[in-house]
């Protein structure tokens, strides 16, 4: 149950997050500072953002709903990022940093030319705003369930808060908030798992797994609930999607902020470790919900998709007074991370890839910085409006909706800027040409093929090879299997089409203008040229250590004060753990900042 203490915790958190914009406002002197922190950030802070941007409240809402309904199949999605991140650490992180650009769209211009840059700007920006809107709606669903408040009011309030943070502080505030979110999310999630497993009706991890297996054998033995070919294809499709996504120019934003090539490579360790450990924690509360709350519709009668409240139902039951407020702050922070990164990232794309080259080529940096801040407010308002629309008209759960949007609209745009970072001999039009053909295939999959899936004799009309592969031809596909098969066909088919079209475009490379070939050759020459230390990063990172250390100390001290809330010993120890971790991190950062300041005073 939500108490006055939880409301106070949330209120302080909102004020704290809004203060980040004010604290880091003075560090942004130009658009390079505002959109990528001047390329001077240490690996641990950029790595934190690179990990947090890969998940949001979706992990607590959409993924939790899927775990509650289908079991551990979602693990395939969580771990799909691990092999692609190995490639990032080995090759791509350094290539990202050597692009020597402020926004990833400038790299698209350098590789594919101004036409592709405008094509991507005018399609990619709206697509990402829609994805950010879905993320905002996700946290709105969660908080509306907790507070029994109209979801639209929650969406508007959260959207305004996130927009103000991104507006005031730019990339510095984004990175600072990400670091605090990481500490908060992981400590609260760990406590949620421990408190859940200690519940008498759960009785520890082994007993939980035994109870879930007895009541829902298909949650662990997937072949009992799903056709194995569909489960395997679903997991393989996500691995392919993640390979393209995490190694594409679009994903370079956080790496462009790192201070050197070595920092860019080292930062991959955080998403790798987080991607391995995080899912093992997130799956526990939703699995426990199948035991503790077998009918979530009774718990959340006002939710259109009650299973999306699986995580919060458990948290409300097991957490002491005040701690549920911190959990909500952690979830809000996870969404804030994704949304403010999207706002900052795509405002940068709009300003530097459309406003400056098309509308004001001679605009000074100061002017562009002002325009960037104004566009941040506009983009934030657009995201809020889109979120309200998506919530009104959506007909599916958050998990399925976000995944299908990602592969149907995002993947056709991602594949060319992935392939173009590694393969040189294609003309500039290969990016937008490949994307357009992939959009055509994606439209066929989402309309024609989807309609065929819903017909009763779909399996009977398949060739014998595919009928045998899917198995059980006399048993119609379930709704979940139809959604999974649609995603498989969309993702793998788009990948095949993209590879084919992009490869065929290389036949025209020799016919392209010499100036275009020279531009492409210059881009790949940069990728082969090591980045000199601090080549394009003039600012010191000492202010970041100092300001972030102070902020962690303040927030950690506030959480330690929550030990005064009238809880039992276990509840007070929970606050001691969270506050101690965040405050301890602040102490370490402040110590490093003092050492750096001393070194800079001694240096000539």
Coordinates of C-alpha atoms in Angstrom, one line a residue, residues 25-557:
X25 CA 23.7 23.8 -17.0
X26 CA 27.0 25.7 -17.0
X27 CA 29.1 22.9 -18.6
X28 CA 27.4 23.2 -22.0
X29 CA 29.2 25.9 -23.9
X30 CA 28.4 24.6 -27.4
X31 CA 26.5 21.9 -29.2
X32 CA 29.3 19.4 -28.9
X33 CA 29.0 19.8 -25.1
X34 CA 25.2 19.8 -25.1
X35 CA 24.8 16.7 -27.3
X36 CA 27.9 14.6 -26.4
X37 CA 29.6 16.2 -23.4
X38 CA 32.5 17.5 -25.6
X39 CA 33.8 13.9 -26.1
X40 CA 35.5 14.0 -22.7
X41 CA 33.7 11.5 -20.5
X42 CA 35.3 8.6 -18.6
X43 CA 34.3 5.0 -19.5
X44 CA 32.4 4.2 -16.4
X45 CA 29.8 6.9 -16.9
X46 CA 29.3 6.4 -20.6
X47 CA 29.2 2.6 -20.1
X48 CA 26.4 3.1 -17.5
X49 CA 24.3 5.1 -20.0
X50 CA 25.0 2.5 -22.8
X51 CA 23.6 -0.2 -20.6
X52 CA 20.6 1.7 -19.1
X53 CA 19.5 2.9 -22.5
X54 CA 18.9 -0.7 -23.5
X55 CA 16.1 -1.1 -20.9
X56 CA 13.5 1.0 -19.2
X57 CA 10.3 0.4 -17.3
X58 CA 9.7 -2.1 -20.0
X59 CA 11.8 -4.5 -17.9
X60 CA 9.4 -4.1 -15.0
X61 CA 6.2 -3.9 -17.0
X62 CA 6.3 -5.5 -20.5
X63 CA 9.0 -8.1 -19.8
X64 CA 7.4 -8.9 -16.4
X65 CA 4.1 -9.4 -18.1
X66 CA 5.7 -11.9 -20.5
X67 CA 7.4 -13.8 -17.7
X68 CA 4.1 -14.0 -15.8
X69 CA 2.3 -15.4 -18.9
X70 CA 5.0 -17.4 -20.6
X71 CA 7.9 -18.0 -18.3
X72 CA 11.6 -17.8 -19.0
X73 CA 11.2 -17.5 -22.8
X74 CA 11.9 -13.8 -22.4
X75 CA 15.5 -14.7 -21.3
X76 CA 16.2 -15.3 -25.0
X77 CA 15.5 -11.6 -25.6
X78 CA 17.5 -10.3 -22.6
X79 CA 20.6 -12.4 -23.5
X80 CA 20.3 -11.6 -27.3
X81 CA 22.5 -8.6 -26.6
X82 CA 25.5 -10.5 -25.3
X83 CA 27.1 -11.8 -28.5
X84 CA 26.6 -8.4 -30.3
X85 CA 28.3 -6.6 -27.4
X86 CA 31.3 -8.8 -27.8
X87 CA 31.7 -7.5 -31.4
X88 CA 31.2 -3.9 -30.1
X89 CA 34.1 -4.4 -27.6
X90 CA 36.3 -6.1 -30.2
X91 CA 35.9 -3.8 -33.2
X92 CA 32.9 -1.4 -33.3
X93 CA 33.5 0.7 -30.2
X94 CA 36.8 2.0 -31.6
X95 CA 35.2 2.6 -35.0
X96 CA 32.4 4.6 -33.3
X97 CA 34.9 6.9 -31.6
X98 CA 37.0 7.4 -34.8
X99 CA 34.1 8.7 -36.7
X100 CA 34.9 12.1 -35.1
X101 CA 31.4 13.5 -35.2
X102 CA 29.0 15.2 -32.8
X103 CA 25.9 13.2 -33.7
X104 CA 25.6 9.8 -35.4
X105 CA 23.6 11.4 -38.3
X106 CA 26.7 13.3 -39.2
X107 CA 28.4 9.9 -39.7
X108 CA 25.5 9.0 -42.0
X109 CA 26.3 12.1 -44.1
X110 CA 30.0 11.3 -44.2
X111 CA 29.4 7.7 -45.3
X112 CA 26.3 8.0 -47.4
X113 CA 26.0 11.7 -48.4
X114 CA 23.5 14.5 -47.6
X115 CA 20.5 12.9 -49.3
X116 CA 20.7 9.8 -47.0
X117 CA 21.3 12.2 -44.1
X118 CA 18.0 14.0 -44.8
X119 CA 16.1 10.8 -45.5
X120 CA 17.2 9.4 -42.2
X121 CA 16.6 12.6 -40.3
X122 CA 13.0 12.9 -41.5
X123 CA 12.1 9.2 -40.9
X124 CA 14.3 8.2 -38.0
X125 CA 13.4 11.2 -35.7
X126 CA 9.6 10.5 -35.8
X127 CA 10.2 6.8 -35.3
X128 CA 12.3 7.3 -32.2
X129 CA 9.8 9.8 -30.8
X130 CA 7.2 7.1 -31.1
X131 CA 9.4 4.6 -29.3
X132 CA 10.1 7.1 -26.6
X133 CA 6.3 7.7 -26.3
X134 CA 5.8 3.9 -25.9
X135 CA 8.4 3.9 -23.1
X136 CA 6.7 6.8 -21.4
X137 CA 3.3 5.1 -21.7
X138 CA 4.9 2.0 -20.1
X139 CA 5.9 3.7 -16.9
X140 CA 2.5 5.5 -17.0
X141 CA 0.8 2.1 -16.9
X142 CA 2.9 1.0 -14.0
X143 CA 2.4 4.2 -11.9
X144 CA -1.3 4.5 -12.7
X145 CA -1.7 0.9 -11.3
X146 CA 0.1 1.8 -8.1
X147 CA -1.5 5.1 -7.4
X148 CA -4.9 4.2 -8.9
X149 CA -4.6 7.4 -10.9
X150 CA -5.8 8.1 -14.5
X151 CA -2.9 7.0 -16.7
X152 CA -3.1 10.1 -18.9
X153 CA -2.4 12.4 -15.9
X154 CA 0.6 10.3 -15.0
X155 CA 1.9 10.4 -18.6
X156 CA 1.7 14.2 -18.7
X157 CA 3.3 14.7 -15.4
X158 CA 6.2 12.3 -16.0
X159 CA 6.8 13.7 -19.5
X160 CA 7.1 17.3 -18.3
X161 CA 9.6 16.3 -15.6
X162 CA 11.8 14.3 -18.1
X163 CA 11.7 17.1 -20.7
X164 CA 12.8 19.7 -18.2
X165 CA 15.8 17.6 -17.1
X166 CA 16.9 17.1 -20.7
X167 CA 16.3 20.8 -21.6
X168 CA 18.3 22.3 -18.8
X169 CA 21.4 20.2 -18.6
X170 CA 21.8 18.5 -22.0
X171 CA 24.0 15.4 -22.3
X172 CA 25.7 16.1 -18.9
X173 CA 22.4 15.9 -17.0
X174 CA 21.5 12.8 -19.0
X175 CA 24.7 11.0 -18.1
X176 CA 24.6 12.2 -14.4
X177 CA 21.0 11.0 -14.1
X178 CA 21.9 7.7 -15.7
X179 CA 24.6 7.0 -13.1
X180 CA 22.3 7.7 -10.2
X181 CA 19.6 5.6 -11.9
X182 CA 21.9 2.6 -12.2
X183 CA 22.8 2.6 -8.5
X184 CA 19.1 3.0 -7.6
X185 CA 17.7 0.5 -10.0
X186 CA 20.2 -2.3 -9.1
X187 CA 20.0 -1.9 -5.4
X188 CA 16.2 -1.7 -5.3
X189 CA 15.9 -4.7 -7.7
X190 CA 18.3 -6.7 -5.5
X191 CA 16.2 -5.9 -2.4
X192 CA 13.0 -6.8 -4.2
X193 CA 14.4 -10.2 -5.1
X194 CA 15.6 -10.9 -1.6
X195 CA 12.4 -9.7 0.1
X196 CA 10.3 -11.8 -2.4
X197 CA 12.3 -15.0 -1.8
X198 CA 11.9 -14.5 2.0
X199 CA 8.1 -14.6 1.8
X200 CA 6.6 -17.7 3.6
X201 CA 4.6 -18.7 0.6
X202 CA 7.7 -18.5 -1.6
X203 CA 10.2 -20.2 0.7
X204 CA 13.4 -19.5 -1.2
X205 CA 14.5 -19.8 -4.8
X206 CA 14.4 -23.6 -5.1
X207 CA 10.9 -23.7 -3.7
X208 CA 9.7 -20.9 -6.0
X209 CA 11.0 -22.8 -9.1
X210 CA 9.4 -26.0 -7.9
X211 CA 6.0 -24.3 -7.3
X212 CA 6.1 -22.5 -10.7
X213 CA 7.0 -25.7 -12.5
X214 CA 4.2 -27.6 -10.8
X215 CA 1.6 -25.0 -11.7
X216 CA 2.9 -23.8 -15.0
X217 CA 5.2 -26.5 -16.5
X218 CA 5.4 -24.6 -19.8
X219 CA 7.1 -21.7 -18.1
X220 CA 10.4 -23.7 -17.9
X221 CA 9.8 -26.5 -20.4
X222 CA 9.0 -24.3 -23.4
X223 CA 8.3 -27.2 -25.7
X224 CA 5.2 -27.9 -23.7
X225 CA 3.7 -24.5 -24.3
X226 CA 5.2 -23.4 -27.6
X227 CA 6.4 -25.0 -30.8
X228 CA 10.2 -25.4 -30.4
X229 CA 10.9 -24.1 -33.9
X230 CA 9.0 -20.9 -33.1
X231 CA 10.9 -20.4 -29.8
X232 CA 14.2 -21.0 -31.4
X233 CA 13.4 -18.7 -34.4
X234 CA 12.2 -16.0 -32.0
X235 CA 15.4 -16.0 -30.0
X236 CA 17.6 -16.2 -33.2
X237 CA 15.7 -13.3 -34.7
X238 CA 16.4 -11.1 -31.6
X239 CA 20.1 -12.0 -31.8
X240 CA 20.2 -10.9 -35.4
X241 CA 18.3 -7.7 -34.6
X242 CA 20.7 -6.9 -31.7
X243 CA 23.8 -7.5 -33.9
X244 CA 22.6 -4.9 -36.3
X245 CA 21.3 -2.4 -33.7
X246 CA 24.2 -2.4 -31.3
X247 CA 26.9 -2.2 -34.0
X248 CA 25.2 0.4 -36.2
X249 CA 26.1 4.1 -36.5
X250 CA 22.9 4.9 -34.6
X251 CA 24.2 3.3 -31.4
X252 CA 27.4 5.3 -31.4
X253 CA 26.0 8.2 -29.3
X254 CA 27.4 7.1 -26.0
X255 CA 30.7 6.1 -27.5
X256 CA 31.1 9.5 -29.1
X257 CA 31.1 10.9 -25.5
X258 CA 34.0 8.8 -24.3
X259 CA 37.4 10.6 -23.9
X260 CA 39.5 8.1 -25.9
X261 CA 39.5 4.9 -27.9
X262 CA 40.5 2.9 -24.8
X263 CA 37.6 4.4 -22.8
X264 CA 35.2 3.6 -25.6
X265 CA 36.3 -0.1 -25.6
X266 CA 36.3 -0.4 -21.8
X267 CA 32.8 1.0 -21.4
X268 CA 31.4 -2.1 -23.0
X269 CA 32.2 -4.0 -19.9
X270 CA 29.3 -2.4 -18.0
X271 CA 26.5 -3.4 -20.5
X272 CA 28.0 -6.8 -20.8
X273 CA 28.0 -7.4 -17.0
X274 CA 24.7 -5.7 -16.5
X275 CA 23.2 -7.7 -19.4
X276 CA 24.3 -11.0 -17.8
X277 CA 23.3 -10.2 -14.2
X278 CA 20.3 -8.0 -14.5
X279 CA 17.9 -10.5 -16.1
X280 CA 18.6 -13.1 -13.4
X281 CA 17.2 -10.6 -10.9
X282 CA 14.3 -9.2 -12.9
X283 CA 12.7 -12.6 -13.5
X284 CA 12.2 -13.5 -9.8
X285 CA 9.3 -11.2 -8.8
X286 CA 7.2 -11.9 -11.9
X287 CA 7.7 -15.6 -11.4
X288 CA 6.7 -15.2 -7.7
X289 CA 3.6 -13.3 -8.8
X290 CA 2.3 -16.5 -10.5
X291 CA 2.3 -18.1 -7.0
X292 CA 1.2 -15.1 -4.9
X293 CA -1.3 -13.6 -7.4
X294 CA -2.7 -16.2 -9.7
X295 CA -5.4 -13.8 -10.9
X296 CA -3.9 -10.3 -11.4
X297 CA -7.2 -9.1 -12.9
X298 CA -8.6 -9.0 -9.4
X299 CA -5.6 -7.0 -8.2
X300 CA -5.6 -4.5 -11.0
X301 CA -9.2 -4.3 -12.3
X302 CA -8.6 -1.0 -14.0
X303 CA -5.6 -2.2 -16.1
X304 CA -6.4 -3.2 -19.7
X305 CA -3.6 -5.7 -19.5
X306 CA -3.5 -6.8 -15.8
X307 CA -0.4 -9.0 -16.2
X308 CA 1.6 -5.8 -16.8
X309 CA 1.3 -5.2 -13.0
X310 CA 3.0 -8.5 -12.1
X311 CA 6.2 -6.9 -10.7
X312 CA 4.4 -4.1 -8.8
X313 CA 1.9 -6.5 -7.2
X314 CA 4.7 -8.4 -5.6
X315 CA 6.6 -5.2 -4.7
X316 CA 3.5 -3.7 -3.0
X317 CA 3.2 -6.8 -0.8
X318 CA 6.8 -7.4 0.2
X319 CA 8.4 -4.0 0.5
X320 CA 8.5 -2.0 3.8
X321 CA 7.0 1.4 4.2
X322 CA 8.8 4.0 2.0
X323 CA 10.7 1.5 -0.1
X324 CA 8.0 1.2 -2.7
X325 CA 8.5 4.9 -3.3
X326 CA 12.2 4.2 -4.1
X327 CA 11.1 1.4 -6.4
X328 CA 8.9 3.7 -8.3
X329 CA 11.7 6.2 -8.4
X330 CA 14.0 3.5 -9.9
X331 CA 11.4 2.6 -12.5
X332 CA 10.8 6.3 -13.3
X333 CA 14.5 6.8 -13.6
X334 CA 14.9 3.8 -16.0
X335 CA 12.3 5.4 -18.3
X336 CA 13.8 8.9 -17.8
X337 CA 17.1 7.5 -19.0
X338 CA 15.6 6.2 -22.2
X339 CA 13.4 9.2 -22.9
X340 CA 15.8 12.0 -22.1
X341 CA 18.5 10.2 -24.1
X342 CA 16.1 10.0 -27.0
X343 CA 15.2 13.7 -26.7
X344 CA 18.8 14.8 -26.4
X345 CA 20.0 12.4 -29.1
X346 CA 17.4 13.3 -31.7
X347 CA 17.3 17.0 -31.0
X348 CA 21.0 16.9 -31.8
X349 CA 20.3 15.1 -35.1
X350 CA 17.6 17.7 -36.0
X351 CA 19.7 20.7 -35.2
X352 CA 23.0 19.5 -36.8
X353 CA 21.6 17.5 -39.7
X354 CA 18.7 19.7 -40.8
X355 CA 18.5 23.1 -39.1
X356 CA 22.2 24.0 -39.6
X357 CA 22.9 22.6 -43.1
X358 CA 19.5 23.4 -44.6
X359 CA 18.1 26.4 -42.8
X360 CA 21.0 28.3 -41.2
X361 CA 24.4 27.1 -42.6
X362 CA 26.2 30.0 -41.2
X363 CA 24.6 29.9 -37.7
X364 CA 27.1 30.3 -34.8
X365 CA 27.4 27.7 -32.1
X366 CA 25.7 29.9 -29.6
X367 CA 22.6 30.2 -31.8
X368 CA 22.6 26.4 -32.4
X369 CA 22.7 25.8 -28.7
X370 CA 19.7 28.0 -28.1
X371 CA 17.8 26.3 -30.9
X372 CA 18.7 22.9 -29.5
X373 CA 17.3 23.7 -26.1
X374 CA 14.0 25.1 -27.6
X375 CA 13.7 21.9 -29.8
X376 CA 14.1 19.8 -26.6
X377 CA 10.9 21.4 -25.2
X378 CA 9.1 20.8 -28.5
X379 CA 10.2 17.2 -28.8
X380 CA 9.3 16.5 -25.2
X381 CA 5.8 17.8 -25.9
X382 CA 5.5 15.7 -29.0
X383 CA 6.5 12.6 -27.0
X384 CA 3.8 13.3 -24.4
X385 CA 1.2 13.7 -27.1
X386 CA 2.2 10.6 -28.9
X387 CA 2.2 8.6 -25.6
X388 CA -1.4 9.6 -25.0
X389 CA -2.4 8.5 -28.5
X390 CA -0.6 5.2 -28.2
X391 CA -2.3 4.4 -24.9
X392 CA -5.7 5.3 -26.3
X393 CA -5.5 3.2 -29.4
X394 CA -3.2 0.3 -28.6
X395 CA -4.7 -3.1 -28.9
X396 CA -1.9 -5.3 -27.7
X397 CA 0.4 -5.6 -24.6
X398 CA 3.4 -3.4 -24.2
X399 CA 5.9 -6.3 -24.7
X400 CA 4.5 -7.3 -28.1
X401 CA 3.9 -3.7 -29.2
X402 CA 7.4 -2.5 -28.6
X403 CA 9.1 -5.5 -30.1
X404 CA 7.0 -5.4 -33.3
X405 CA 7.6 -1.6 -33.7
X406 CA 11.3 -2.2 -33.3
X407 CA 11.6 -4.9 -36.0
X408 CA 9.0 -3.4 -38.4
X409 CA 10.0 0.2 -38.4
X410 CA 13.4 0.5 -36.7
X411 CA 15.2 -2.5 -38.3
X412 CA 14.8 -1.4 -42.0
X413 CA 16.6 1.9 -41.0
X414 CA 19.2 0.2 -38.8
X415 CA 20.5 -2.4 -41.2
X416 CA 22.0 0.0 -43.8
X417 CA 23.8 2.1 -41.2
X418 CA 25.1 -1.2 -39.7
X419 CA 26.4 -2.6 -43.0
X420 CA 27.8 0.7 -44.1
X421 CA 30.1 0.9 -41.1
X422 CA 31.9 -2.3 -42.2
X423 CA 31.5 -2.5 -46.0
X424 CA 32.9 0.3 -48.1
X425 CA 32.0 -0.4 -51.8
X426 CA 28.4 0.8 -52.0
X427 CA 27.1 4.1 -53.3
X428 CA 25.5 6.8 -51.2
X429 CA 21.9 5.8 -52.2
X430 CA 22.5 2.3 -50.9
X431 CA 21.3 3.5 -47.4
X432 CA 17.9 5.0 -48.4
X433 CA 17.4 2.5 -51.2
X434 CA 17.9 -0.5 -48.9
X435 CA 15.7 1.1 -46.3
X436 CA 12.8 1.7 -48.7
X437 CA 12.8 -1.9 -50.0
X438 CA 12.9 -3.2 -46.5
X439 CA 9.9 -1.0 -45.6
X440 CA 8.0 -2.5 -48.5
X441 CA 8.8 -6.0 -47.2
X442 CA 7.9 -5.0 -43.6
X443 CA 4.6 -3.6 -44.8
X444 CA 3.8 -7.0 -46.5
X445 CA 4.7 -8.9 -43.3
X446 CA 2.5 -6.7 -41.1
X447 CA -0.5 -6.6 -43.3
X448 CA -0.7 -9.5 -45.8
X449 CA 1.2 -12.1 -43.8
X450 CA -0.4 -11.1 -40.5
X451 CA -3.8 -11.6 -42.1
X452 CA -2.8 -15.0 -43.4
X453 CA -1.6 -16.0 -39.9
X454 CA -5.1 -15.4 -38.5
X455 CA -6.8 -17.8 -40.9
X456 CA -7.8 -21.2 -39.4
X457 CA -6.1 -23.2 -42.3
X458 CA -2.8 -21.3 -42.2
X459 CA -0.7 -24.3 -41.2
X460 CA -2.5 -26.6 -43.7
X461 CA -1.6 -24.2 -46.6
X462 CA 2.1 -24.2 -45.8
X463 CA 4.6 -26.4 -47.8
X464 CA 5.3 -29.7 -46.2
X465 CA 8.8 -28.7 -45.0
X466 CA 7.5 -25.8 -42.9
X467 CA 4.5 -27.9 -41.6
X468 CA 6.9 -30.5 -40.4
X469 CA 9.3 -27.9 -39.0
X470 CA 6.5 -26.2 -36.9
X471 CA 4.9 -29.5 -35.9
X472 CA 1.4 -30.2 -34.7
X473 CA -0.2 -29.1 -38.1
X474 CA -3.7 -30.0 -36.9
X475 CA -3.4 -27.7 -33.9
X476 CA -3.9 -24.0 -34.8
X477 CA -1.3 -21.4 -33.7
X478 CA -2.1 -19.7 -30.4
X479 CA -2.3 -15.9 -30.3
X480 CA 1.2 -15.8 -28.7
X481 CA 2.6 -18.1 -31.4
X482 CA 1.1 -15.9 -34.1
X483 CA 2.8 -12.8 -32.6
X484 CA 6.1 -14.6 -32.3
X485 CA 6.0 -16.0 -35.8
X486 CA 5.1 -12.6 -37.2
X487 CA 8.1 -11.1 -35.5
X488 CA 10.4 -13.9 -36.8
X489 CA 9.2 -13.5 -40.4
X490 CA 9.4 -9.7 -40.2
X491 CA 12.9 -9.6 -38.6
X492 CA 14.7 -12.4 -40.6
X493 CA 12.9 -11.5 -43.8
X494 CA 14.0 -7.8 -43.5
X495 CA 17.5 -8.9 -42.7
X496 CA 17.6 -11.1 -45.9
X497 CA 16.2 -8.3 -48.1
X498 CA 18.6 -5.8 -46.6
X499 CA 21.7 -7.9 -47.2
X500 CA 20.5 -8.7 -50.8
X501 CA 19.8 -5.1 -51.8
X502 CA 22.8 -3.6 -50.1
X503 CA 25.1 -6.2 -51.7
X504 CA 23.6 -5.7 -55.1
X505 CA 24.1 -1.9 -54.8
X506 CA 27.9 -2.5 -54.8
X507 CA 27.6 -3.3 -58.5
X508 CA 27.0 0.4 -59.0
X509 CA 29.9 1.7 -56.9
X510 CA 32.3 2.1 -59.8
X511 CA 29.7 4.3 -61.6
X512 CA 29.3 6.8 -58.8
X513 CA 30.8 10.3 -59.1
X514 CA 34.5 10.6 -58.1
X515 CA 33.6 13.1 -55.4
X516 CA 31.3 10.6 -53.8
X517 CA 33.9 7.9 -53.9
X518 CA 36.4 10.3 -52.4
X519 CA 34.0 11.1 -49.5
X520 CA 33.4 7.4 -48.8
X521 CA 37.2 6.6 -49.0
X522 CA 37.8 9.5 -46.6
X523 CA 35.3 8.2 -44.1
X524 CA 36.9 4.7 -44.0
X525 CA 40.3 6.3 -43.8
X526 CA 39.2 8.0 -40.6
X527 CA 38.1 4.7 -39.2
X528 CA 41.5 3.3 -39.8
X529 CA 43.3 6.3 -38.2
X530 CA 43.8 6.0 -34.4
X531 CA 42.3 8.9 -32.4
X532 CA 45.1 10.9 -30.7
X533 CA 44.6 11.4 -26.9
X534 CA 42.2 14.2 -26.3
X535 CA 42.2 15.0 -30.0
X536 CA 38.7 16.6 -29.9
X537 CA 38.0 16.8 -26.1
X538 CA 39.3 20.0 -24.6
X539 CA 37.4 20.0 -21.3
X540 CA 38.5 18.3 -18.1
X541 CA 36.3 15.6 -16.6
X542 CA 37.0 16.8 -13.0
X543 CA 33.7 18.8 -12.8
X544 CA 31.8 15.7 -13.6
X545 CA 33.4 13.7 -10.8
X546 CA 32.9 16.6 -8.4
X547 CA 29.3 17.5 -9.2
X548 CA 28.2 13.9 -9.5
X549 CA 29.9 13.0 -6.2
X550 CA 28.1 15.8 -4.4
X551 CA 24.8 14.7 -5.9
X552 CA 25.3 11.1 -4.9
X553 CA 26.2 12.2 -1.4
X554 CA 23.1 14.3 -1.1
X555 CA 20.8 11.6 -2.4
X556 CA 22.5 8.9 -0.4
X557 CA 22.1 11.0 2.8

